[in-house]
XYZ file of C-alpha atoms in Angstrom:
579
model
C -2.900 -1.619 -5.466
C -8.551 0.386 -8.184
C -5.566 -1.237 -7.494
C -7.443 -0.546 -9.038
C -6.490 -0.773 -12.476
C -4.967 2.153 -14.162
C -7.579 1.931 -16.793
C -7.463 4.725 -19.102
C -8.696 2.312 -17.501
C -7.836 -3.599 -6.802
C -2.288 -13.115 -2.928
C 0.036 -16.070 1.372
C -0.909 -18.563 -0.206
C -0.212 -15.888 1.470
C 3.137 -14.655 0.299
C 4.393 -17.940 -1.021
C 3.328 -16.997 -4.530
C 5.107 -14.047 -6.064
C 2.746 -11.781 -7.925
C 3.061 -12.409 -11.618
C 4.832 -15.723 -11.345
C 2.055 -17.540 -13.141
C 1.222 -14.955 -15.777
C -2.212 -15.142 -17.381
C -4.574 -17.969 -18.077
C -3.851 -18.043 -21.786
C -0.161 -18.844 -21.516
C 2.474 -17.281 -23.769
C 1.098 -18.212 -27.144
C -0.328 -15.405 -29.230
C -2.088 -17.657 -31.684
C -2.040 -21.109 -30.096
C 0.850 -22.211 -32.294
C 3.929 -20.261 -31.249
C 5.493 -17.957 -28.704
C 3.807 -14.650 -28.102
C 5.828 -12.063 -30.092
C 5.143 -9.420 -27.429
C 7.065 -11.269 -24.723
C 10.658 -11.087 -25.946
C 11.694 -9.122 -22.834
C 9.341 -10.675 -20.301
C 11.177 -11.024 -17.009
C 14.173 -8.979 -18.193
C 15.272 -5.342 -18.427
C 15.749 -3.434 -21.681
C 18.847 -1.364 -22.395
C 21.334 -2.604 -19.817
C 22.349 -0.640 -16.714
C 21.615 3.120 -16.770
C 24.202 5.806 -16.118
C 23.577 8.514 -13.563
C 22.347 11.876 -14.844
C 20.238 13.415 -17.562
C 16.518 14.022 -17.920
C 13.993 11.237 -18.288
C 10.886 12.438 -20.109
C 7.495 10.793 -19.664
C 4.945 11.395 -22.435
C 1.337 11.273 -21.252
C -2.163 11.840 -22.562
C -3.477 12.416 -19.024
C -2.830 13.944 -15.641
C -2.397 11.874 -12.501
C -5.587 10.991 -10.670
C -3.930 11.444 -7.269
C -0.373 11.861 -6.037
C -1.481 12.391 -2.430
C -0.443 9.119 -0.724
C -3.719 9.025 1.212
C -5.616 8.901 -2.105
C -3.207 7.096 -4.430
C -4.573 3.615 -5.114
C -4.307 3.155 -8.887
C -1.598 0.834 -10.119
C 0.692 2.979 -12.238
C 0.280 6.084 -10.080
C 1.221 4.097 -6.978
C 4.331 2.981 -8.817
C 5.226 6.581 -9.672
C 4.472 7.960 -6.206
C 6.099 5.268 -4.081
C 9.179 4.848 -6.279
C 9.936 8.554 -6.716
C 8.222 10.849 -4.209
C 7.551 9.016 -0.970
C 8.535 5.858 0.808
C 6.367 3.344 2.662
C 6.993 1.036 5.609
C 7.527 -1.900 3.243
C 7.874 -1.980 -0.546
C 8.345 -4.336 -3.469
C 11.746 -5.498 -4.592
C 13.014 -3.689 -7.714
C 13.387 -6.601 -10.098
C 11.822 -7.847 -13.320
C 9.507 -10.834 -13.428
C 8.428 -12.845 -10.403
C 11.203 -11.417 -8.192
C 9.427 -8.049 -8.324
C 6.686 -9.479 -6.113
C 9.009 -9.938 -3.133
C 8.667 -7.681 -0.106
C 11.596 -5.732 1.351
C 11.760 -3.184 4.190
C 11.624 0.446 3.087
C 11.186 2.986 5.891
C 11.046 0.099 8.340
C 14.033 -1.911 9.479
C 12.262 -5.198 8.759
C 8.895 -6.574 7.626
C 7.295 -6.042 11.011
C 6.857 -8.177 14.105
C 3.511 -9.657 15.076
C 2.158 -10.478 18.517
C -1.202 -11.130 20.140
C -2.061 -13.750 17.505
C -1.244 -11.425 14.555
C -3.573 -8.711 15.917
C -0.669 -6.446 16.928
C 2.101 -5.393 14.524
C 5.199 -3.404 15.437
C 7.552 -1.607 13.046
C 10.765 0.285 13.780
C 11.978 3.013 11.413
C 15.458 3.282 9.959
C 17.678 6.061 11.199
C 18.598 8.985 9.011
C 15.626 9.088 6.604
C 14.856 12.734 5.861
C 12.380 14.847 3.936
C 13.270 17.287 1.204
C 13.882 20.046 3.789
C 16.246 17.901 5.845
C 13.850 17.199 8.729
C 13.596 13.565 9.861
C 10.779 11.209 8.960
C 9.009 10.177 12.172
C 6.569 7.487 13.217
C 4.052 10.226 14.011
C 4.108 11.309 10.345
C 3.116 7.823 9.184
C 0.388 7.636 11.819
C -0.903 10.999 10.624
C -1.168 9.890 6.988
C -2.973 6.707 8.036
C -5.430 8.892 9.942
C -5.943 11.402 7.149
C -6.779 8.519 4.783
C -10.112 8.348 6.665
C -11.002 11.961 5.819
C -14.207 12.325 3.766
C -12.580 15.075 1.683
C -9.724 12.732 0.693
C -11.555 9.821 -0.998
C -10.187 7.142 -3.290
C -7.295 5.669 -1.325
C -6.508 2.225 0.012
C -8.891 1.149 2.763
C -6.809 -1.513 4.495
C -6.610 0.761 7.532
C -10.392 1.132 7.621
C -10.895 -2.615 7.245
C -8.403 -3.796 9.845
C -7.554 -1.158 12.462
C -9.336 -1.526 15.775
C -11.702 1.296 16.678
C -11.799 2.656 13.140
C -15.579 2.451 12.664
C -16.996 5.933 12.217
C -13.596 7.622 12.305
C -13.450 10.678 10.015
C -9.802 11.675 10.135
C -7.688 14.021 12.253
C -9.203 17.350 11.182
C -10.886 17.946 14.555
C -7.913 16.775 16.551
C -9.215 13.225 16.820
C -6.699 10.425 16.518
C -6.752 6.641 16.270
C -5.814 4.932 19.520
C -5.093 1.762 17.511
C -1.996 3.370 15.938
C 0.547 4.014 18.672
C 3.893 5.809 18.447
C 5.804 5.096 21.676
C 8.721 7.068 20.239
C 9.734 8.777 16.990
C 10.899 5.538 15.398
C 8.307 3.005 16.569
C 4.835 2.259 15.226
C 2.390 -0.198 16.786
C -0.803 -1.142 14.959
C -3.670 -2.769 16.882
C -5.999 -4.685 14.566
C -9.608 -5.673 15.104
C -8.881 -9.244 13.973
C -5.823 -11.347 13.155
C -4.194 -10.395 9.861
C -1.075 -12.391 9.063
C -0.688 -10.546 5.752
C -0.471 -7.074 7.311
C 3.114 -6.371 6.093
C 1.808 -6.688 2.522
C -0.725 -3.943 3.236
C 2.013 -1.566 4.399
C 3.257 -1.359 0.804
C 0.258 0.899 0.165
C 0.823 4.685 -0.007
C -1.459 4.945 3.032
C 1.636 3.922 5.013
C 3.829 6.721 3.654
C 4.667 9.694 5.902
C 2.977 13.095 5.736
C 4.028 15.721 8.316
C 0.936 17.341 9.822
C 2.328 20.833 9.318
C 2.707 20.145 5.590
C -0.834 18.843 5.087
C -2.906 21.020 2.739
C -5.965 18.790 2.514
C -7.202 18.164 -1.047
C -4.458 20.475 -2.372
C -1.777 18.052 -1.175
C -2.341 16.246 -4.481
C -0.575 19.166 -6.171
C 2.482 19.182 -3.943
C 3.253 16.053 -1.921
C 6.191 16.576 0.447
C 9.015 14.255 -0.527
C 10.566 11.502 1.548
C 11.807 9.776 -1.621
C 14.659 10.446 -4.056
C 12.861 13.240 -5.936
C 10.809 16.292 -5.037
C 8.319 18.358 -7.004
C 9.960 21.370 -8.657
C 6.798 22.428 -10.506
C 3.396 20.985 -11.297
C 0.940 22.543 -13.716
C -2.058 20.250 -13.610
C -2.848 18.641 -16.939
C 0.269 20.091 -18.555
C 3.629 19.349 -16.934
C 5.228 17.909 -13.805
C 8.938 18.374 -13.112
C 10.779 16.365 -10.476
C 14.313 17.109 -9.301
C 16.533 15.366 -6.789
C 15.737 15.468 -3.091
C 19.192 16.449 -1.760
C 18.461 14.781 1.582
C 17.582 11.364 0.171
C 20.279 8.932 1.310
C 20.816 5.904 -0.951
C 22.448 4.115 1.980
C 19.020 3.916 3.610
C 17.298 2.786 0.413
C 18.150 -0.542 -1.193
C 15.370 -0.288 -3.783
C 15.478 3.074 -5.560
C 18.453 3.791 -7.816
C 17.401 7.335 -8.846
C 19.542 7.410 -11.995
C 18.136 10.526 -13.766
C 18.789 14.009 -12.423
C 15.311 15.107 -13.472
C 12.012 13.603 -14.569
C 9.658 15.644 -16.718
C 6.104 14.417 -17.294
C 4.586 16.103 -20.342
C 0.796 15.799 -20.265
C -2.088 16.596 -22.591
C -0.660 14.830 -25.638
C -2.752 12.708 -27.974
C -2.420 8.987 -27.313
C -1.909 8.125 -30.986
C 0.836 10.741 -31.276
C 2.642 9.296 -28.249
C 2.545 5.817 -29.797
C 3.864 7.094 -33.119
C 6.632 9.127 -31.463
C 7.789 6.185 -29.350
C 7.827 3.877 -32.355
C 9.761 6.436 -34.464
C 12.327 7.015 -31.661
C 13.606 10.302 -33.056
C 15.680 12.988 -31.318
C 14.719 13.736 -27.730
C 12.076 11.003 -27.812
C 14.881 8.444 -27.603
C 15.192 9.520 -23.947
C 11.448 9.257 -23.306
C 9.004 6.643 -22.057
C 5.213 6.558 -22.430
C 3.019 6.900 -19.370
C 0.086 4.899 -20.617
C 0.040 1.557 -22.382
C 0.277 1.244 -26.148
C -3.129 1.681 -27.756
C -4.604 -1.520 -29.247
C -4.687 0.004 -32.730
C -0.919 0.613 -32.553
C -0.080 -3.016 -31.805
C 0.355 -4.004 -35.444
C 2.783 -1.112 -36.028
C 5.042 -2.400 -33.272
C 4.806 -6.126 -33.872
C 5.669 -5.647 -37.549
C 8.638 -3.358 -36.743
C 11.665 -5.405 -35.674
C 13.518 -2.419 -34.209
C 10.547 -1.110 -32.204
C 9.757 -4.609 -30.985
C 13.196 -4.741 -29.369
C 12.088 -1.802 -27.213
C 8.730 -3.351 -26.282
C 7.781 -4.377 -22.743
C 4.554 -6.326 -22.216
C 4.256 -7.734 -18.704
C 0.962 -9.083 -17.439
C -1.103 -6.689 -15.348
C -2.402 -9.613 -13.261
C -5.641 -7.663 -13.165
C -9.083 -8.668 -14.376
C -11.152 -6.369 -16.583
C -14.859 -6.650 -15.785
C -18.244 -5.366 -16.852
C -19.832 -4.570 -13.492
C -23.619 -4.218 -13.182
C -25.493 -2.182 -10.554
C -27.111 -5.073 -8.700
C -29.170 -2.698 -6.559
C -31.084 -1.148 -9.441
C -33.551 -2.644 -11.935
C -33.171 -4.493 -14.195
C -29.795 -5.650 -12.837
C -31.262 -6.481 -9.435
C -32.540 -9.585 -11.234
C -29.892 -12.309 -11.362
C -31.450 -13.755 -14.533
C -30.891 -10.449 -16.329
C -27.296 -10.415 -15.138
C -26.785 -13.958 -16.391
C -28.175 -12.869 -19.749
C -25.365 -10.298 -19.936
C -22.856 -13.052 -19.144
C -24.083 -15.043 -22.133
C -24.512 -12.063 -24.475
C -20.999 -10.696 -24.063
C -18.605 -11.450 -26.926
C -15.262 -11.527 -25.119
C -13.463 -12.419 -28.325
C -14.573 -9.134 -29.882
C -13.387 -7.218 -26.823
C -10.036 -9.014 -27.021
C -9.686 -7.969 -30.665
C -10.550 -4.366 -29.730
C -7.844 -4.555 -27.050
C -5.013 -5.347 -29.469
C -5.544 -9.084 -29.849
C -4.063 -12.117 -28.100
C -0.501 -10.748 -28.120
C -1.462 -8.283 -25.394
C -4.425 -9.958 -23.690
C -5.838 -13.211 -22.378
C -9.524 -13.969 -22.028
C -10.757 -14.226 -18.450
C -13.156 -16.926 -17.270
C -12.984 -16.127 -13.548
C -12.747 -13.012 -11.414
C -9.371 -13.605 -9.783
C -6.377 -13.680 -12.157
C -4.558 -16.903 -12.975
C -1.811 -16.275 -10.408
C -4.378 -16.902 -7.676
C -5.446 -20.199 -9.231
C -1.999 -21.764 -9.439
C -1.427 -20.629 -13.021
C -4.695 -21.094 -14.898
C -8.186 -19.764 -14.348
C -11.049 -22.289 -14.175
C -13.919 -22.056 -16.661
C -16.908 -22.937 -14.513
C -19.632 -21.419 -16.717
C -18.397 -22.851 -20.047
C -19.783 -19.902 -22.013
C -18.246 -19.621 -25.521
C -15.728 -16.800 -25.897
C -17.934 -15.338 -28.637
C -20.974 -15.457 -26.363
C -24.343 -17.125 -26.843
C -26.931 -14.493 -27.894
C -29.721 -17.075 -28.218
C -29.232 -18.200 -24.625
C -29.093 -14.558 -23.541
C -32.424 -13.794 -25.238
C -33.962 -16.851 -23.593
C -32.833 -15.639 -20.168
C -34.196 -12.157 -20.837
C -37.551 -13.685 -21.733
C -37.528 -15.629 -18.449
C -36.762 -12.376 -16.633
C -39.772 -10.646 -18.205
C -37.677 -8.683 -20.713
C -38.496 -10.433 -24.040
C -37.880 -7.234 -25.993
C -34.667 -6.447 -24.159
C -34.006 -3.063 -22.582
C -31.821 0.048 -22.820
C -28.976 0.868 -20.467
C -25.741 2.895 -20.249
C -22.100 2.039 -19.624
C -19.344 4.333 -18.337
C -15.789 3.723 -19.513
C -12.536 5.597 -19.464
C -11.842 7.306 -22.760
C -9.001 4.845 -23.349
C -11.495 1.976 -23.224
C -13.895 3.323 -25.839
C -12.990 0.610 -28.367
C -13.715 -2.071 -25.779
C -17.015 -0.383 -24.950
C -18.041 -0.409 -28.612
C -17.364 -4.162 -28.746
C -19.514 -4.580 -25.624
C -22.247 -2.423 -27.164
C -22.310 -4.453 -30.369
C -22.380 -7.842 -28.658
C -25.118 -6.933 -26.164
C -27.228 -5.499 -28.984
C -27.451 -8.999 -30.483
C -29.422 -10.046 -27.401
C -31.655 -6.971 -27.461
C -29.756 -4.912 -24.876
C -29.219 -1.396 -26.225
C -26.191 0.248 -24.639
C -25.282 3.942 -24.677
C -21.582 4.647 -24.051
C -20.388 7.415 -21.722
C -16.656 8.120 -21.852
C -14.814 9.899 -19.045
C -11.312 11.359 -18.903
C -8.964 8.932 -17.102
C -8.128 11.417 -14.358
C -11.833 11.690 -13.415
C -12.902 8.120 -14.148
C -12.794 6.630 -10.656
C -14.418 9.673 -9.077
C -17.227 9.372 -11.617
C -17.978 5.686 -11.169
C -17.369 5.981 -7.424
C -20.403 8.260 -7.065
C -22.971 5.545 -6.391
C -25.981 7.865 -6.621
C -25.050 9.383 -9.971
C -23.559 6.646 -12.117
C -24.651 4.422 -14.953
C -25.926 0.877 -14.510
C -22.838 -0.611 -16.208
C -19.174 0.276 -15.747
C -16.077 -1.200 -17.348
C -13.194 -1.361 -14.926
C -11.054 -3.916 -13.177
C -9.246 -5.058 -10.088
C -5.764 -6.280 -9.267
C -4.667 -8.199 -6.180
C -2.447 -6.106 -3.940
C -0.428 -9.223 -3.214
C -0.715 -12.970 -3.660
C -3.918 -13.676 -1.750
C -7.580 -13.918 -2.650
C -8.193 -11.740 0.405
C -7.006 -8.746 -1.612
C -9.375 -9.433 -4.485
C -12.826 -10.858 -3.757
C -13.574 -8.860 -0.559
C -12.599 -5.592 -2.228
C -14.761 -6.238 -5.284
C -17.773 -7.969 -3.740
C -18.051 -7.142 -0.005
C -21.060 -4.838 0.307
C -20.126 -3.571 3.758
C -17.496 -1.201 2.381
C -19.555 0.506 -0.321
C -19.357 4.297 -0.047
C -21.804 6.818 -1.485
C -18.881 8.787 -2.935
C -15.335 7.628 -3.502
C -16.525 4.042 -3.818
C -13.803 1.673 -4.998
C -13.773 -1.931 -6.128
C -17.378 -2.967 -5.577
C -18.829 -1.124 -8.550
C -21.549 -3.761 -8.910
C -22.796 -2.562 -5.480
C -23.150 -6.238 -4.620
C -24.597 -6.802 -1.126
C -25.015 -10.538 -0.730
C -25.135 -11.737 2.883
C -24.107 -15.378 2.258
C -21.100 -14.139 0.266
C -20.035 -11.725 2.998
C -20.497 -14.377 5.681
C -18.282 -16.770 3.723
C -15.631 -14.078 3.267
C -15.448 -13.668 7.047
C -15.102 -17.416 7.498
C -12.232 -17.617 5.006
C -10.497 -14.588 6.502
C -10.473 -16.348 9.870
C -8.694 -19.431 8.499
C -5.136 -19.815 9.760
C -4.152 -22.416 7.152
C -3.050 -20.452 4.068
C -3.557 -23.350 1.667
C -7.037 -24.048 2.973
C -7.894 -20.362 2.668
C -6.505 -20.213 -0.871
C -8.711 -23.143 -1.927
C -11.714 -21.506 -0.282
C -11.161 -18.214 -2.121
C -10.952 -20.117 -5.403
C -14.229 -21.904 -4.696
C -15.915 -18.652 -3.633
C -14.868 -17.050 -6.924
C -17.009 -19.583 -8.794
C -19.915 -19.175 -6.372
C -19.981 -15.413 -6.906
C -19.711 -15.931 -10.655
C -22.971 -17.914 -10.511
C -24.658 -14.864 -8.936
C -23.319 -12.738 -11.819
C -22.712 -9.277 -10.299
C -20.001 -8.763 -12.927
C -18.652 -10.420 -16.054
C -14.883 -11.086 -16.128
C -13.550 -10.208 -19.571
C -9.774 -9.897 -19.957
C -6.456 -10.099 -18.218
C -4.370 -7.529 -20.044
C -0.694 -7.004 -20.527
C 0.768 -3.504 -20.195
C 2.602 -2.883 -23.491
C 5.151 -0.052 -23.437
C 7.566 0.973 -26.190
C 10.483 2.867 -24.633
C 13.018 5.135 -26.307
C 16.291 3.838 -27.692
C 18.342 5.720 -25.071
C 16.419 4.140 -22.186
C 18.112 1.607 -19.893
C 17.048 -0.459 -16.907
C 13.444 -0.648 -18.150
C 11.135 -3.519 -17.255
C 7.499 -3.989 -16.409
C 7.006 -4.286 -12.647
C 4.522 -7.112 -12.120
C 3.477 -5.759 -8.713
C 2.395 -2.503 -10.342
C 0.361 -4.002 -13.149
C 3.226 -4.245 -15.622
C 3.989 -0.508 -15.504
C 7.600 0.626 -15.900
C 9.460 0.380 -12.592
C 10.500 3.963 -11.898
C 12.890 2.768 -9.181
C 15.469 1.618 -11.708
C 14.845 3.203 -15.107
C 17.355 5.682 -16.526
C 19.403 6.549 -19.592
C 22.170 4.836 -21.531
C 23.787 8.178 -22.378
C 22.536 11.038 -20.157
C 24.155 13.674 -22.383
C 21.777 12.823 -25.224
C 18.759 13.685 -23.101
C 19.652 17.336 -22.866
C 18.373 18.038 -26.363
């Protein structure tokens, strides 16, 4: 949305393909012989229709990275922010399965109107949308948040505005009273965006939190993360970072203006700082107040067997595909990874099968043989390199010898603390080729800031990317276009890949007006980049969640990486949540 995966851990044909319609490259079989036992509720909601009222509790081992809409670009946090706290010009339909990839107007009256060859886009706002203090949401507020997303002290957010708005080069935000002439507000309910080049997919970009409203008088800079001002169904009652967030109803939210959010619970309480294994065990046990709780982060791989062997818990299991690709990204600007032969050695050395096992096995993961997920290849990823899933250490050692590294070398990898098991599998497999890897783990809330510091990061990082919608334009350019690398707050291109032929080809594809031709070109470019080996695609994960027995309306939202859709979740019996 890195859309950016929410690693504890970034699609028409253009919009013709719904995100998640194709699933992952490995299909639905967990063992090649039968149906994946984790997919009993795929494409459906658990628990029936919720009743209004009660308290929904979210159990978490981590704080949010960012709730400021200018900085919120990680899958599950975008889901939480845009479904509960603030609205965007356009949003995703609230529906399980492929239907959840459809676009619907949110603050806007429609999906926008293009002119000037898709270089100008006009949106009109609905009447009667108000903030938590009763004041109206205006076009100027959306313009202001778009502008503040350029601020150097607010890194980490979606950069669609920076990539496409005319006159945006060198812009540093509105702090000094400077504004973007390419975002016009002729009146309080009209927005006009002038783009530097045609962009037929622009309505898809306006799903991003960048296109949520922030009133200038409410802006507190970096501190806005702690208290975003609500235009959605809930507002922040209290927020103690790393400990507890309490949301209560926004009394001025009007459901008549909002066809997406159902806002069933009266309150949402996010309890942070818990141990991940304890959360898993509590959700599986489903005792007392935990029956009215949901987990924030995905089930740990080591807990998979406990769920899949427990018939009752399995009935409360969601496991939608994230439609995101996990990758080992190498710093291509620094030795020895500036040598493509060394990078190819890593491709051959990596034992993806071992990483899959460390990730909970084939019930919750599919191996990845390309960068873009299967949904962007018509349902199945190609395997252009034909490297065995268990790797080929002998071939890797041969390549290292050719690169002048016959004795191998030592390097470091940074992973989120939730990915430590995957990192250990990477460490063990690379060691077989003579590459000695030291693992650095980082708390999830600081992970992207750490790897986004290009001057002070390790040579290897384990992260991933998800398409923002069904187009290769939202995947390959964000991960491999070197023109958008930032010294701090860098997102997507963590291999720091600056390859001129690749960037030139990206521009050529972006200029294509035939969506099918462009789709084929993105698919071909994926394989061409793979040959240059800036990163190794590893997995396409599912997002397994075990919800409480009193939870209703729960499903994994494919457009948010399989995370629970907070637009519709609630309780079967609200009175039971009060305990």
